[in-house]
XYZ file of C-alpha atoms in Angstrom:
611
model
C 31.786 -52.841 57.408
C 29.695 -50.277 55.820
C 26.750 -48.606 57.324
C 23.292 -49.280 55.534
C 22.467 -45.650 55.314
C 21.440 -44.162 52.307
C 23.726 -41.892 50.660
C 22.104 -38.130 49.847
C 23.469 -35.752 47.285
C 25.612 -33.244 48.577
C 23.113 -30.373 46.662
C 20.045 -32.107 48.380
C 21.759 -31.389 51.712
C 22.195 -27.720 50.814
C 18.785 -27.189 49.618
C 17.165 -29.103 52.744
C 20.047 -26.838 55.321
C 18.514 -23.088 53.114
C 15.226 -24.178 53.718
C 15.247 -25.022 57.245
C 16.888 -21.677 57.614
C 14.352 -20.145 55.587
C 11.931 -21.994 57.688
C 13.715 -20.437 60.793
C 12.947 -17.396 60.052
C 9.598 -16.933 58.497
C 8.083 -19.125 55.982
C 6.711 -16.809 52.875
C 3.807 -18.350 51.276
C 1.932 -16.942 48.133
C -1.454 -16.427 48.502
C -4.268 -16.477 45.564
C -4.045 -12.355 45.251
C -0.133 -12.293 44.749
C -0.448 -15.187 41.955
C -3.101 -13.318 40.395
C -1.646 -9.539 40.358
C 2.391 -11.635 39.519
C 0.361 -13.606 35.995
C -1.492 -9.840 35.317
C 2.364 -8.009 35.843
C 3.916 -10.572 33.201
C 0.533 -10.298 30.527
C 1.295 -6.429 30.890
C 4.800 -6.826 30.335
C 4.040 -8.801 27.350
C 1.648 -6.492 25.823
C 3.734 -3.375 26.387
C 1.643 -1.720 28.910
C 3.832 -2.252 31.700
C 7.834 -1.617 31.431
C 10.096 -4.659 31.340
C 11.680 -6.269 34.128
C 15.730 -4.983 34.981
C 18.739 -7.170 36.070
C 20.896 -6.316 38.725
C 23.318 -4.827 35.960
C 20.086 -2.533 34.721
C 19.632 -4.329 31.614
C 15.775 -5.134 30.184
C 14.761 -8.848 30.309
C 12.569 -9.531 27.476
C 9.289 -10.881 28.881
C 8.779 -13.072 25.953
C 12.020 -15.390 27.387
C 10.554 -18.523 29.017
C 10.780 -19.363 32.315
C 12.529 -22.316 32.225
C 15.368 -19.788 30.878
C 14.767 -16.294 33.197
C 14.502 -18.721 36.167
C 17.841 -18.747 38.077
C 18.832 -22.171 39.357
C 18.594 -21.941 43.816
C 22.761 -21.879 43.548
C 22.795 -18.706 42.799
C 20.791 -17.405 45.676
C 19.105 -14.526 43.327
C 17.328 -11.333 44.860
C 15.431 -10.656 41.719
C 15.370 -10.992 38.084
C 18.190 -11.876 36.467
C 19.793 -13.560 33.461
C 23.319 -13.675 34.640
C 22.906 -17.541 34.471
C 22.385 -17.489 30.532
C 25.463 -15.224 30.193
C 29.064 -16.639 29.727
C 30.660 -17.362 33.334
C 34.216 -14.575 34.353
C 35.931 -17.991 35.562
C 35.129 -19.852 32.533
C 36.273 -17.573 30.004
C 39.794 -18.246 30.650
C 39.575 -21.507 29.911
C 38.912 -20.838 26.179
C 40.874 -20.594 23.242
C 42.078 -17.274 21.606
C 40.868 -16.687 17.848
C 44.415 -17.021 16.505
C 45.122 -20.519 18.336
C 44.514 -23.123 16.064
C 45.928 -26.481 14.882
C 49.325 -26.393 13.169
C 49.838 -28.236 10.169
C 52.975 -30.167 8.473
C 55.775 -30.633 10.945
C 59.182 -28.556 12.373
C 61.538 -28.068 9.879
C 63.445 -25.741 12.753
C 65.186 -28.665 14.088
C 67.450 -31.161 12.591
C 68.245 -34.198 14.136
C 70.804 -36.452 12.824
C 71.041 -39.468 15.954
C 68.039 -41.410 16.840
C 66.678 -40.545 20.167
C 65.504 -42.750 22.904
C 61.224 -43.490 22.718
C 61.385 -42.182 19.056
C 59.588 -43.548 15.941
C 61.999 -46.980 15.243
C 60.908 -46.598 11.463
C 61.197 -42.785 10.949
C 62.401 -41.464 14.116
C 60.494 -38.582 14.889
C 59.735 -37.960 18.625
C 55.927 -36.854 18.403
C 54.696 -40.971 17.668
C 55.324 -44.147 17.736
C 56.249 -47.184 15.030
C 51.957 -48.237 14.436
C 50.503 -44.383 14.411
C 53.872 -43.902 11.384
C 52.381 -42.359 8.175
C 55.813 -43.275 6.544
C 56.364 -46.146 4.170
C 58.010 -48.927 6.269
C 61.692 -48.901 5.916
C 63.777 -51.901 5.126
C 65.917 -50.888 7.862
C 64.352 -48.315 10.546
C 65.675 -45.797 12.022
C 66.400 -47.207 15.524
C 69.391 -49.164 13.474
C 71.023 -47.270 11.254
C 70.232 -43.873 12.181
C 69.548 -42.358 8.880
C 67.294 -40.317 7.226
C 65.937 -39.132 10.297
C 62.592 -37.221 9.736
C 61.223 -33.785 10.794
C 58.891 -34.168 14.411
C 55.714 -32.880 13.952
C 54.135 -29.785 15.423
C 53.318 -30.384 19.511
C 48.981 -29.736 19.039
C 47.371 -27.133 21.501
C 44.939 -28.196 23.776
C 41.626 -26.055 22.106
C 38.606 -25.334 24.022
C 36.398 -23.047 21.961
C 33.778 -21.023 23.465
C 29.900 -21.115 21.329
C 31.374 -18.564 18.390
C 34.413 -20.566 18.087
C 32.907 -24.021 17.245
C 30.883 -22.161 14.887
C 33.692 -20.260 13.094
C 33.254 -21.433 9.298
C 36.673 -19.789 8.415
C 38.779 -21.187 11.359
C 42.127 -22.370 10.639
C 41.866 -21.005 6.778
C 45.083 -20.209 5.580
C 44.821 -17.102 3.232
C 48.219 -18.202 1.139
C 45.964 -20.778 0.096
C 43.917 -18.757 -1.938
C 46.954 -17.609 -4.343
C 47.479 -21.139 -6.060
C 43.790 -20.684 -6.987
C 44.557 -17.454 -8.835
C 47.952 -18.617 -10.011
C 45.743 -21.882 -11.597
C 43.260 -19.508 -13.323
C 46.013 -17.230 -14.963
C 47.384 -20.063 -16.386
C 44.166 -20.947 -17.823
C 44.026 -17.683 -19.329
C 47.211 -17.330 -20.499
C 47.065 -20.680 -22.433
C 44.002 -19.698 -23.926
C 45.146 -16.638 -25.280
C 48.230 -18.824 -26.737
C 45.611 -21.212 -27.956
C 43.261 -18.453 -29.897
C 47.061 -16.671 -30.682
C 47.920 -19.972 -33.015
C 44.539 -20.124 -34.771
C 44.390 -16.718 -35.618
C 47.659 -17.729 -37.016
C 46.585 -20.371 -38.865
C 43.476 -18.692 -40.025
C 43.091 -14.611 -40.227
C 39.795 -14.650 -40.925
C 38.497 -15.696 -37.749
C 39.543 -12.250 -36.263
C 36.599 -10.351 -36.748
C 34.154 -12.930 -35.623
C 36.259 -13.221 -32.265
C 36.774 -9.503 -32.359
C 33.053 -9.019 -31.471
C 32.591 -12.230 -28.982
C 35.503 -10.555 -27.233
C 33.667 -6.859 -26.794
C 30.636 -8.711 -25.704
C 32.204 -11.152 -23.155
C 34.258 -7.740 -21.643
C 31.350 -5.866 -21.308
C 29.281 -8.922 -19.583
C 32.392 -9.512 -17.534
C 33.041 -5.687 -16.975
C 29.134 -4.396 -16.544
C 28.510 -2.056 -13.237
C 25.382 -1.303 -11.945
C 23.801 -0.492 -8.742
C 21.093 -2.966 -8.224
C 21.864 -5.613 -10.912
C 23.189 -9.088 -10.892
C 25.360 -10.544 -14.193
C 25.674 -14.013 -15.138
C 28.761 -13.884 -17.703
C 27.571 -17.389 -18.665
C 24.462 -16.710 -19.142
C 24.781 -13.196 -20.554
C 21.907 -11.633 -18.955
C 21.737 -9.206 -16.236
C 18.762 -9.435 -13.464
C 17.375 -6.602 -11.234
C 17.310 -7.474 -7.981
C 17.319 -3.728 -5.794
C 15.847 -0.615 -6.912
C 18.495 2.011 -8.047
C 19.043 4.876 -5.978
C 17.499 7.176 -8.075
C 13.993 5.562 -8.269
C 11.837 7.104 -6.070
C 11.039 4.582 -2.754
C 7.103 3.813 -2.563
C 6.462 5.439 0.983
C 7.913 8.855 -0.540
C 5.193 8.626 -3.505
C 2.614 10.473 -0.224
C 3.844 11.933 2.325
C 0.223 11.701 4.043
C -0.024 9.494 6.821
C -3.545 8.303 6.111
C -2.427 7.011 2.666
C -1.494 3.866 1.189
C -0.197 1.657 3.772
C 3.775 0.590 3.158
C 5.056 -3.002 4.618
C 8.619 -2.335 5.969
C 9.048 -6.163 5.750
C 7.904 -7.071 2.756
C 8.475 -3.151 1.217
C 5.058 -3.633 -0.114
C 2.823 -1.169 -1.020
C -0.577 -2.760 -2.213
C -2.831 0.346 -2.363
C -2.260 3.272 -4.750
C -0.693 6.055 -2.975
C -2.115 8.412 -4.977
C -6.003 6.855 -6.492
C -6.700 11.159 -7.086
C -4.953 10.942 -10.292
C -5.627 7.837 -13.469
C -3.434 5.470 -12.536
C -2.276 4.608 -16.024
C -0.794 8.166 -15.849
C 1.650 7.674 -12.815
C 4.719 5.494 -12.739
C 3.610 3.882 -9.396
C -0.596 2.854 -8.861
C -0.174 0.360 -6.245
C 0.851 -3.714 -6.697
C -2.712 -4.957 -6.573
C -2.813 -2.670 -9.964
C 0.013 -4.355 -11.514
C -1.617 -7.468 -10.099
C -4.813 -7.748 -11.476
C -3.140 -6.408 -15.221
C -1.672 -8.351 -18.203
C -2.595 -12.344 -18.325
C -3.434 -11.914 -14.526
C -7.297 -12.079 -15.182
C -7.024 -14.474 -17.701
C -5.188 -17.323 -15.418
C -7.929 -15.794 -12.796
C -10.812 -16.810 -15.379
C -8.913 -20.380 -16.019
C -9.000 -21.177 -12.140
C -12.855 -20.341 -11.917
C -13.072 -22.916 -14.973
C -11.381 -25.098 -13.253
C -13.047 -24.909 -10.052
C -16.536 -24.883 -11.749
C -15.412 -28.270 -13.767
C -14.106 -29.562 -10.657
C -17.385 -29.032 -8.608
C -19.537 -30.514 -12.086
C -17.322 -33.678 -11.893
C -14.517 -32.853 -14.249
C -10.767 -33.998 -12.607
C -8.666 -31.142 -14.360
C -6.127 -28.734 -12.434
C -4.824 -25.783 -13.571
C -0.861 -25.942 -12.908
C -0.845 -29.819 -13.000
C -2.934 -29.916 -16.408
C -2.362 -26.751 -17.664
C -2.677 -28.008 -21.924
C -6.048 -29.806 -20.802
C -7.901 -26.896 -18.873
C -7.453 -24.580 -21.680
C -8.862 -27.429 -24.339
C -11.828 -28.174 -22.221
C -12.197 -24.114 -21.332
C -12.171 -23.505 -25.744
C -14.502 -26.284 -25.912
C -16.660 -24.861 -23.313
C -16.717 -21.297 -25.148
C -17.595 -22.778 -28.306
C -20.639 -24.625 -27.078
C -21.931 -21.429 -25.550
C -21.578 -19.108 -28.468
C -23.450 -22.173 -30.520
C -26.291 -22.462 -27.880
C -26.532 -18.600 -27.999
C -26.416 -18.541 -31.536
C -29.576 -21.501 -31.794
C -31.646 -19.376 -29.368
C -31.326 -16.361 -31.217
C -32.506 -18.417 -34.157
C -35.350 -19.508 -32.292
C -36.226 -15.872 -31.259
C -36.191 -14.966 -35.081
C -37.617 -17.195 -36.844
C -40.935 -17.367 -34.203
C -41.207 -13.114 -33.609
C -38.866 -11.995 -37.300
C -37.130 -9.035 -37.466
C -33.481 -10.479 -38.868
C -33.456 -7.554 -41.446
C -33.060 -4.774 -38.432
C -29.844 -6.665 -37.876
C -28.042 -6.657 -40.979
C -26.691 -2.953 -41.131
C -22.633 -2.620 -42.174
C -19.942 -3.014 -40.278
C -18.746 -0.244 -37.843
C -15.499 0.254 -39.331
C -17.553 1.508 -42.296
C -20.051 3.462 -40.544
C -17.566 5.527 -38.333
C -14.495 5.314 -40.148
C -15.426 7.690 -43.251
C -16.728 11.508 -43.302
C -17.315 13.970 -45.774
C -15.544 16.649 -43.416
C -12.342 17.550 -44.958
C -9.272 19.003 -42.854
C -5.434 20.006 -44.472
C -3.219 20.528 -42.059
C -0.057 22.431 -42.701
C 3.342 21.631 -41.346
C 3.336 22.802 -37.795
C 0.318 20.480 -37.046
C -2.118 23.640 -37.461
C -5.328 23.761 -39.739
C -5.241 25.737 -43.386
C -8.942 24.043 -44.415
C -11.582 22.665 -43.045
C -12.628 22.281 -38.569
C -11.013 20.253 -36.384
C -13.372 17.536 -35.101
C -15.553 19.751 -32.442
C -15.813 18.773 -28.320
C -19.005 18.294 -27.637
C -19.310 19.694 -24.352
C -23.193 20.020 -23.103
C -26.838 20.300 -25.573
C -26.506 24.417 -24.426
C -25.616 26.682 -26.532
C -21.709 27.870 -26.313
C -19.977 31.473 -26.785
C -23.061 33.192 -28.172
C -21.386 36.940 -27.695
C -24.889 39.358 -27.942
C -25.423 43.300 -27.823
C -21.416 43.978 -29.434
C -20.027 41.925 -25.997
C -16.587 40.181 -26.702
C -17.238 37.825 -23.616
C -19.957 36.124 -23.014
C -22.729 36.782 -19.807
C -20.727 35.280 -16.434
C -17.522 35.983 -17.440
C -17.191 38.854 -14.775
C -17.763 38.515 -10.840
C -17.575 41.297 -8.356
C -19.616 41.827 -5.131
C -21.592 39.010 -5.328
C -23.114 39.813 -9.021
C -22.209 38.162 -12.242
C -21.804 39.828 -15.530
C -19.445 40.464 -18.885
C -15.861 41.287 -18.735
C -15.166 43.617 -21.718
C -17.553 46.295 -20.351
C -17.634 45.119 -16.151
C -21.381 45.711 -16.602
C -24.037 43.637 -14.093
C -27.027 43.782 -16.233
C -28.030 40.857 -18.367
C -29.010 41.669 -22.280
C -27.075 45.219 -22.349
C -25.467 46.521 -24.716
C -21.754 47.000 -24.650
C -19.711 50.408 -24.137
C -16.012 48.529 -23.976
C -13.073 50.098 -21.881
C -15.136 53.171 -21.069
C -17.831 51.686 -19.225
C -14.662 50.013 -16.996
C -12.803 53.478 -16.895
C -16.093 55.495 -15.816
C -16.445 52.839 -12.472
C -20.581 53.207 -13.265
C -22.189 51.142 -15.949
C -24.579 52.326 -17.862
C -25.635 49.809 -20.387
C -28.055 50.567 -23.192
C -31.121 47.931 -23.009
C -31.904 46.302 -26.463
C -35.459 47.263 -25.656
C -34.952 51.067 -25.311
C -35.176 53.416 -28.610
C -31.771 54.992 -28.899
C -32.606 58.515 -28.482
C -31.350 61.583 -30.187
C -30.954 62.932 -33.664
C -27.577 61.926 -34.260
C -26.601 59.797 -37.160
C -25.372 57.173 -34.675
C -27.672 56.789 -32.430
C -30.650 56.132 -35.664
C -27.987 53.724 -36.992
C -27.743 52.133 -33.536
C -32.229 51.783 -33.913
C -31.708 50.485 -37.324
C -29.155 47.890 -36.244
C -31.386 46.833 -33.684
C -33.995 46.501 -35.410
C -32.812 44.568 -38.138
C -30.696 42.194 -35.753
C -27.313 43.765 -36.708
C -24.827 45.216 -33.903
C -22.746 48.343 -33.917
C -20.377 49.736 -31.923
C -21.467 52.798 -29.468
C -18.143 54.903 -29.649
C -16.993 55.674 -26.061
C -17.980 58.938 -24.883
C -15.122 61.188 -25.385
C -13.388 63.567 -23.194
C -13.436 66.476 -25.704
C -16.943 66.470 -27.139
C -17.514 67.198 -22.836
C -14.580 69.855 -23.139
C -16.571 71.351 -26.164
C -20.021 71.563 -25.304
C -18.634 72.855 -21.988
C -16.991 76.178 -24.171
C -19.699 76.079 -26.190
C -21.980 76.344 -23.458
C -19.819 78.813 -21.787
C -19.365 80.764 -24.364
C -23.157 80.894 -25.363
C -23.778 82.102 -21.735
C -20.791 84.981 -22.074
C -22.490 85.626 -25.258
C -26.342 86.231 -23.594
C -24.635 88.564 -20.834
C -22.664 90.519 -23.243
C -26.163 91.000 -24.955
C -28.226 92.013 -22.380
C -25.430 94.282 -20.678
C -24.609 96.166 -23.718
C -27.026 95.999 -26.556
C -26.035 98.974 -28.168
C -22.224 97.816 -28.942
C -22.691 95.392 -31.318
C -19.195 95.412 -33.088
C -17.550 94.390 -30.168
C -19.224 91.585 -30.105
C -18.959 90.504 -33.549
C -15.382 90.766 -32.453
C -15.383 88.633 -29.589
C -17.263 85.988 -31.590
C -14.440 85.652 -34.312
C -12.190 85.646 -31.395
C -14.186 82.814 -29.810
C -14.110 80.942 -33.640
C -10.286 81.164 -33.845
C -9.895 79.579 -30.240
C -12.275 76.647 -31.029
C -10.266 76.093 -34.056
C -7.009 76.134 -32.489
C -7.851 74.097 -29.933
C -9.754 71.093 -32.376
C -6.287 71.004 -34.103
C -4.519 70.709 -30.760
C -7.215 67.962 -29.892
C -6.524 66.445 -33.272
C -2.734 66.648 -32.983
C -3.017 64.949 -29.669
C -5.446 62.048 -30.743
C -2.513 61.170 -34.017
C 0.030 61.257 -31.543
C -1.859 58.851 -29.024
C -2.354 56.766 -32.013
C 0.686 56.751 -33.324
C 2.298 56.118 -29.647
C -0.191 53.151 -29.667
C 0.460 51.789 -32.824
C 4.263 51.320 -31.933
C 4.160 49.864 -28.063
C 2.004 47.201 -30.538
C 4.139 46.798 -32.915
C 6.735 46.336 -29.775
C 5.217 43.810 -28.363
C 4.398 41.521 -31.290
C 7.693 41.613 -32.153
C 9.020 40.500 -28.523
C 6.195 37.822 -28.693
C 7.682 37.002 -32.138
C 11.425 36.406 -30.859
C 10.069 34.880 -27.398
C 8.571 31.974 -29.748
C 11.191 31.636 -32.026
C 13.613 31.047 -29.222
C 10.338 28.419 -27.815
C 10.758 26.743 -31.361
C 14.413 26.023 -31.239
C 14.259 24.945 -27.866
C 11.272 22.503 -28.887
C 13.950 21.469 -31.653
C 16.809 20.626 -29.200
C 14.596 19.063 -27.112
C 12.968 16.540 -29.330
C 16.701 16.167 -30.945
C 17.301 15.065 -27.924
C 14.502 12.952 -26.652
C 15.742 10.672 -30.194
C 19.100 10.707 -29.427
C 17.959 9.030 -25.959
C 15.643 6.234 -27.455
C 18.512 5.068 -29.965
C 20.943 4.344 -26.972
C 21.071 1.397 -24.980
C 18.899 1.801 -21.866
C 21.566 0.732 -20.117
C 23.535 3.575 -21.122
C 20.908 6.417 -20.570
C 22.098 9.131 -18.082
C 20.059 9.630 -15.172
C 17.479 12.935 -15.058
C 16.938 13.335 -11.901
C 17.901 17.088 -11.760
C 15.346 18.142 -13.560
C 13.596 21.266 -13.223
C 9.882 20.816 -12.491
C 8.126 23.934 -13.926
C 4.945 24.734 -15.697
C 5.406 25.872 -19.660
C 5.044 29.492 -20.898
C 2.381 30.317 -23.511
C 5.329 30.911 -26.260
C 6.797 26.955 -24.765
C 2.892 25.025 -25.127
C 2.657 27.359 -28.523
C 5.691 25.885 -30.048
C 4.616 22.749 -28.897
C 1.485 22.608 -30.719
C 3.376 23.793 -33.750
C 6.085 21.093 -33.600
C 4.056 18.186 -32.446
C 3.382 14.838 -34.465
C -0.328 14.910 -35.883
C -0.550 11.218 -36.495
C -3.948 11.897 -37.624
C -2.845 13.664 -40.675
C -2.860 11.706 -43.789
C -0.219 13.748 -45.204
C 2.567 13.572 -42.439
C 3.979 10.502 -43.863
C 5.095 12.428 -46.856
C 6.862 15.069 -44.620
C 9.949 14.847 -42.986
């Protein structure tokens, strides 16, 4: 007879035997403090403050697992953290399936058995089932009896155990072979169509060169590729789904780290990486830029409208009732302008002045002008002004006193003045290159009298006087060289008089002497000047002809390049080559010169008539 005691688990009698001999020993408790500091560990781990927890095999545990998962079950007698638990089991793994064992299909033609065996199929008599699991047709006479037509046994099935991957294996147990009857099928769709358009181009030649150019177009659909697109050879379009590897990405567009910030996830840049320069000028200004352009604002206005009517009473939606929000939205627009137009009525006919109002139409009042401009082929002006830029109300390069620049055009040591002459003081009067080759200014006041009895200094008062300018002639090198002789000589002259008065024929000879030298050396002087002129005339002459062949070479260059620039719009943009090796440099004067010269003037009435 049985006993009436209950029956306890066999893993309640190993949890009660550890914890009596934990309880033998020293019974642990948690206080309040350890709680507390164990919950502020684990919201530190969590945050990233504190570093994660390590297995015994000195892997992280993420502290985001929960704890019904990092907890170890009390079998495993744990020192510390661990997720060994989660992790597939060394004496389980065995027990699995390899990736190549799979279930065999058909049945063993290795074997041929011609005499029926005992516990064998008695209607087919294969060994691997019985007579009621038989796929077979039932014979007339089975197997067991006559012991004919014996069939094949079937393959013996593995036992399979797969492990998590395994019973989630789309692909297990394909056969690859498989995949060659769907080819084979497809060529033989293809090669009866070709037999099939091969008879009717028999039958009618004509037809070939409307097929001809179906053909191209279905090859290139069919045979179209390019990074980043997706083709449809159904359809016939072709979709861009990934940026090209030659676009630039949007976090390269600033390199600044306080820029525009870029979403990795979304690869989203809604700020403009660059707002310095006019965003209709760059190729990239941000999305919300692209956003709020096109119809954007107008489906923006038709949602307020329908919000407004919504709020006033009006059922309408704007993406259910798309045909009736923009009815009730023209309506709504027309009944304004007519209630503005009836107040503006009002306002005239109580307080008048309708007659200010009728003035012509702008298109007549800005279109026409009595300026006329002819512009010659190279885009620049024969007759007439180009339309002037109106810059400020002041006055603009009013050049005073014979200056070529005007007042602030030089800067040095803190003090402004003009450029041609370097001089500092405002209102003087201009001495060119030798007022910059003496290093000391000394400008002529328009105030001052010109001084002296030469003819050029009383033109220089009359000029002044009347408002005219001349040019002071630099002071020249020889005129000092000559009143210097003259001066010495005049002195040599004096002493030779008051040493020897009574020898007056030898100085009547030293003064023709003195004549002769003065006169040889003006004509060296002179000689000199012609040559410096001369020399001067040719390193011009020099350089306007290098200037010359430096633009002509700009102009052909300009020529190639806007050859080219047509040659690029008239091909397909999908067969454009990339320019991504282009040089990056500012132009040369002769490069913006030819430029100007060969660039459209779309402006000029006359450029249609040109080609």
């Amino acid at each position: 007879m049985a006993s009436g005691a209950p029956r306890v688990p066999i893993s309640m009698l190993l949890q009660d035997k550890s914890a009596t001999t934990e309880d033998d020993e020293e019974p642990k408790k948690k206080s309040r403090e350890d709680w507390r500091k164990a919950k502020e560990l684990e919201e530190a781990r969590k945050a990233g403050t504190a570093p994660a927890a390590v297995d015994e095999e000195g892997k992280d545990i993420n502290p985001h697992i929960p704890q019904y998962i990092s907890s170890a079950p009390w079998y495993y007698n744990t020192a510390g953290p661990t997720l060994k638990h989660q992790r597939p089991q060394d004496d389980r793994k065995q027990d699995f399936s390899g990736v190549d064992e799979w279930y065999k299909r058909g049945v063993d033609t290795s074997k041929v058995v011609t005499k029926f065996r005992k516990g064998a199929c008695e209607n087919c008599g294969a060994v691997t089932h019985k007579k009621k699991d038989c796929m077979e047709r039932p014979r007339k006479v089975g197997a067991k009896y006559n012991g004919a037509k014996i069939s094949y046994d079937e393959f013996v099935q593995p036992k399979i155990i797969s492990d998590y991957d395994g019973k989630r294996d789309r692909w297990a147990g394909y056969d690859p072979a498989n995949h060659r009857e769907i080819v084979e099928e497809y060529q033989k769709i293809e090669q009866a169509k070709r037999e099939l358009r091969a008879q009717k181009l028999k039958e009618n030649p004509d037809l070939e060169n409307e097929e001809e150019g179906e053909d191209d177009e279905d090859k290139y659909v069919d045979e179209v590729d390019m990074p980043g697109t997706k083709v449809d050879s159904k359809q016939r379009i072709t979709v861009r789904n990934l940026r090209i590897r030659e676009d630039t990405a949007k976090y390269l567009r600033n390199l600044d780290p306080n820029s525009a910030y870029y979403d990795p996830k979304t690869r989203s840049m809604r700020d403009n990486p660059n707002p310095q320069l006019n965003p209709e000028e760059t190729d990239f200004a941000g999305e919300n830029f692209v956003r709020y352009s096109g119809d954007i604002q107008k489906h923006a206005q038709a949602q307020l409208f329908a919000w407004e009517a919504h709020g006033k009473g009006v059922d309408v939606h704007v993406l259910a009732e798309p045909t009736k929000l923009e009815l009730l939205q023209m309506e709504y627009e027309k009944k304004k302008d007519q209630f503005k137009d009836e107040s503006k009525n009002t306002v005239l006919e109580k307080y008048g002045g309708e007659e200010h109002l009728q003035v012509p139409p702008r298109a007549l009042l800005l279109a026409q002008t009595e300026n006329y401009v002819e512009y010659s082929r190279f885009g620049k002006v024969i007759k007439g002004e180009d339309k002037p830029i109106i810059r400020s109300r002041y006055e603009e390069d009013v050049l005073v006193n014979n200056h070529t620049t005007v007042w602030g055009s030089f800067w040095k040591d803190g003090v402004w003045g003009y450029k041609c002459c370097e001089s500092t003081i405002k209102n003087s009067y201009c001495v060119g290159e030798s007022g910059k080759a003496s290093g000391v200014v000394k400008p002529v006041d328009i105030m001052e009298p010109i001084a002296g009895p030469s003819r050029i200094g009383t033109e220089q008062q009359k000029g002044l006087a009347t408002g005219k300018q001349f040019k002071q002639p630099p002071p020249s090198k020889e005129k000092d060289d000559e009143s210097s002789s003259s001066s010495s000589s005049s002195s040599s002259s004096s002493s030779s008089s008051s040493s020897s008065s009574d020898s007056s024929s030898d100085s009547d000879s030293d003064q023709a002497e003195r004549k002769k030298s003065k006169k040889s050396t003006k004509k060296r002087r002179k000689e000199k000047r012609r040559l410096k002129r001369e020399q001067k005339k040719r390193a011009k002459k020099a350089e306007k002809e290098k200037v010359q062949d430096k633009l002509q070479l700009a102009l052909l260059a300009e020529e190639r390049h806007q050859k080219r620039a047509e040659q690029l719009l008239k091909m397909d943009e999908r067969k454009r080559p990339y320019n991504s090796m282009f040089e990056v440099r500012a132009p040369t004067e002769e490069e913006m010169e030819a430029y100007q010269m060969k660039r459209r003037r779309d402006e000029d009435p006359m450029m249609q008539f040109t080609k």
